[in-house]
CSV table of C-alpha atoms in Angstrom, one decimal:
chain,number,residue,atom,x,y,z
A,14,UNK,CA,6.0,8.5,7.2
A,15,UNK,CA,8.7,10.6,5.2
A,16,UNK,CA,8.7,8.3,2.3
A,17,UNK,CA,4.9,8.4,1.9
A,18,UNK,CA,4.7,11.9,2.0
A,19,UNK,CA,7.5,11.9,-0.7
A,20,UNK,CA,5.6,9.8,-2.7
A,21,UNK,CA,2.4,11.8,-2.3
A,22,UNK,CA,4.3,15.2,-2.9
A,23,UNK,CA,6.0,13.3,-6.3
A,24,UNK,CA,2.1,12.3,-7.6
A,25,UNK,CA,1.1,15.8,-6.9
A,26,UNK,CA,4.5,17.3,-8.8
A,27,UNK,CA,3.8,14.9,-11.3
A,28,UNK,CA,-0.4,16.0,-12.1
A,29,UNK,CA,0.8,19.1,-11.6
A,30,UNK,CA,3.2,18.6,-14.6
A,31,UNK,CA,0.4,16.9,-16.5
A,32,UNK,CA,-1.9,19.7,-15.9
A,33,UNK,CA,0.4,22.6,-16.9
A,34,UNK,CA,2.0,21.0,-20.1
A,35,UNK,CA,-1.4,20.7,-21.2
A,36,UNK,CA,-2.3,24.8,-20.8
A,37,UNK,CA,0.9,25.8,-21.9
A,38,UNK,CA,0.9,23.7,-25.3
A,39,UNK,CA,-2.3,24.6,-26.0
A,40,UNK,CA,-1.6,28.5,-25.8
A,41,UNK,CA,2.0,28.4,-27.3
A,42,UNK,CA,3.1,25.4,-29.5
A,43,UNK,CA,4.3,26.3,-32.7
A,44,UNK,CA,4.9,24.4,-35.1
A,45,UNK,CA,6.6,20.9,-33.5
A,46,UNK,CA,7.9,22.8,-30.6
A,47,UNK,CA,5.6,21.9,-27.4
A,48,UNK,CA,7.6,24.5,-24.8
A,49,UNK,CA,5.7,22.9,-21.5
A,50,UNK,CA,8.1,20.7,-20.7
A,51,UNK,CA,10.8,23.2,-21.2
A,52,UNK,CA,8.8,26.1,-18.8
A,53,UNK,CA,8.2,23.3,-16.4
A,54,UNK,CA,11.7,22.0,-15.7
A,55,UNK,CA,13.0,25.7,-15.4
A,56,UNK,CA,10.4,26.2,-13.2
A,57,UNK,CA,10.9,23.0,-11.1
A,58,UNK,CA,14.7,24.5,-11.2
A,59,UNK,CA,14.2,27.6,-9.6
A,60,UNK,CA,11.9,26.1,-7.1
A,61,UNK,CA,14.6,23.1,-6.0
A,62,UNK,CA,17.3,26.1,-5.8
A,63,UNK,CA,15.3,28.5,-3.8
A,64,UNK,CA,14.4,25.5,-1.7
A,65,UNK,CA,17.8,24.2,-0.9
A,66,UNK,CA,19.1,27.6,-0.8
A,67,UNK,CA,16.8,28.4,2.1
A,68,UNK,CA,17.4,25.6,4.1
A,69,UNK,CA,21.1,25.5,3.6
A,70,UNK,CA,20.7,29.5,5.1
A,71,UNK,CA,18.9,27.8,8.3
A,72,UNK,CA,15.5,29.2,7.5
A,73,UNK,CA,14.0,26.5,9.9
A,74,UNK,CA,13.2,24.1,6.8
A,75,UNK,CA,13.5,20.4,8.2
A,76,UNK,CA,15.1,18.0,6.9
A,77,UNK,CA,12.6,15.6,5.8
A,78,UNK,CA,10.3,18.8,5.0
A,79,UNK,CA,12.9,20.0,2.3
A,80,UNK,CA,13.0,16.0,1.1
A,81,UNK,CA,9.2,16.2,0.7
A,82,UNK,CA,9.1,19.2,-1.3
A,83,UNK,CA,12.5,18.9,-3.1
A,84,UNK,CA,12.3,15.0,-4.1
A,85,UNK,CA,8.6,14.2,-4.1
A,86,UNK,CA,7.4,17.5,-5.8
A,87,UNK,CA,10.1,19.2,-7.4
A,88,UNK,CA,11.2,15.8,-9.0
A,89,UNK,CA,7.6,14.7,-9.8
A,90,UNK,CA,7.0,18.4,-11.3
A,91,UNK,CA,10.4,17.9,-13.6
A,92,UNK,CA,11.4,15.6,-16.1
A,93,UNK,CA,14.4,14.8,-17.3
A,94,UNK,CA,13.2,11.9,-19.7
A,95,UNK,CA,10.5,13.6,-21.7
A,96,UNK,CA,13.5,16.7,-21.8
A,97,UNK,CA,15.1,14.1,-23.5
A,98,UNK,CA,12.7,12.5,-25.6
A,99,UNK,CA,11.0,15.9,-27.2
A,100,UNK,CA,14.3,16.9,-29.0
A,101,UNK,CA,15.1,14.0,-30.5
A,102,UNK,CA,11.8,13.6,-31.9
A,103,UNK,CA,11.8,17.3,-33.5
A,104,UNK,CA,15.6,16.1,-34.7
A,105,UNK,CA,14.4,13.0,-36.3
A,106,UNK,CA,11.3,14.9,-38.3
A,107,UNK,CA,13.6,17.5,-39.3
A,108,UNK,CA,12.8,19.8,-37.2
A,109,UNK,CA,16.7,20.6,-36.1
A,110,UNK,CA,16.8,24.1,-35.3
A,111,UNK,CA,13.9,23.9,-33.0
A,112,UNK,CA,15.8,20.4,-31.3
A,113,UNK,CA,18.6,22.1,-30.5
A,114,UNK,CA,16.8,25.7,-29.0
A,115,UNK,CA,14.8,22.9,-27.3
A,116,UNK,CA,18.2,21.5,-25.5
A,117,UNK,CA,19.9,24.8,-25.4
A,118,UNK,CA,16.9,26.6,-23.3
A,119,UNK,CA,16.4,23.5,-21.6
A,120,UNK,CA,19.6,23.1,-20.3
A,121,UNK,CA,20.7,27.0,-19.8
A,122,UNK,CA,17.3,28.1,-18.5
A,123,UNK,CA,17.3,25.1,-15.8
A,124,UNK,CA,20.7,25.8,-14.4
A,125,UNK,CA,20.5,29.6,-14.4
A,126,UNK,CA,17.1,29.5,-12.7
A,127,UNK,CA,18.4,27.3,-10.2
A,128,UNK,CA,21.4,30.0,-10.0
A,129,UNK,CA,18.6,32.5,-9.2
A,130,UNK,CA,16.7,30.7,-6.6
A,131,UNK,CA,19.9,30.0,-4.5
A,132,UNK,CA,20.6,33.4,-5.4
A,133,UNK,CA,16.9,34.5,-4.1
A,134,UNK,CA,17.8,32.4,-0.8
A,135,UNK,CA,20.6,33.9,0.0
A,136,UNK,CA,19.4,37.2,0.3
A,137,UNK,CA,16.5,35.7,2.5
């Protein structure tokens, strides 16, 4: 049963993605830059830290309820593949500067956010 709802949780991480890539590039792209992706995986970040956090504090979190909600919709929210793919494609039209903000924010943003939601948990 675990291993459905994981699978369930990933499908709604993953429309979820879908859905907000779609409303944030369409109110902030500039240029090449589509900063969805990069909102989303800090966001996804913070929530896997907070999550974890809390359990690892004892806050009554089961196991298989932290897998459900840290594998199947944290990891269907994030993605580490299109936070690959987007840089090199601004890097290969030219676009450099914006590739490497792109890797730099992705990158710093996801592991300090995930810094603050242990960091959020912990005074839980």
């Amino acid at each position: 049963m675990t291993l459905l709802l994981i699978a369930l949780a990933g499908g709604v991480g993953a429309a979820t993605r879908f859905v907000l890539d779609g409303v944030i590039n369409a109110r902030w792209s500039a240029g090449g830059l589509r900063p969805g992706i990069v909102v989303i995986n800090v966001v996804g970040s913070f929530l896997l830290g907070l999550l974890v956090g809390l359990a690892a504090r004892g806050s009554g979190l089961s196991t298989d309820t932290v897998a459900v909600l840290g594998l199947g919709f944290c990891g269907g929210l994030t993605t580490f593949s299109t936070a690959s793919l987007e840089p090199v494609h601004l890097w290969a039209t030219g676009e450099r500067g914006p590739a490497t903000a792109y890797v730099l924010v992705t990158l710093i943003g996801s592991l300090l956010a995930a810094w603050l939601g242990l960091a959020l948990a912990a005074l839980a």
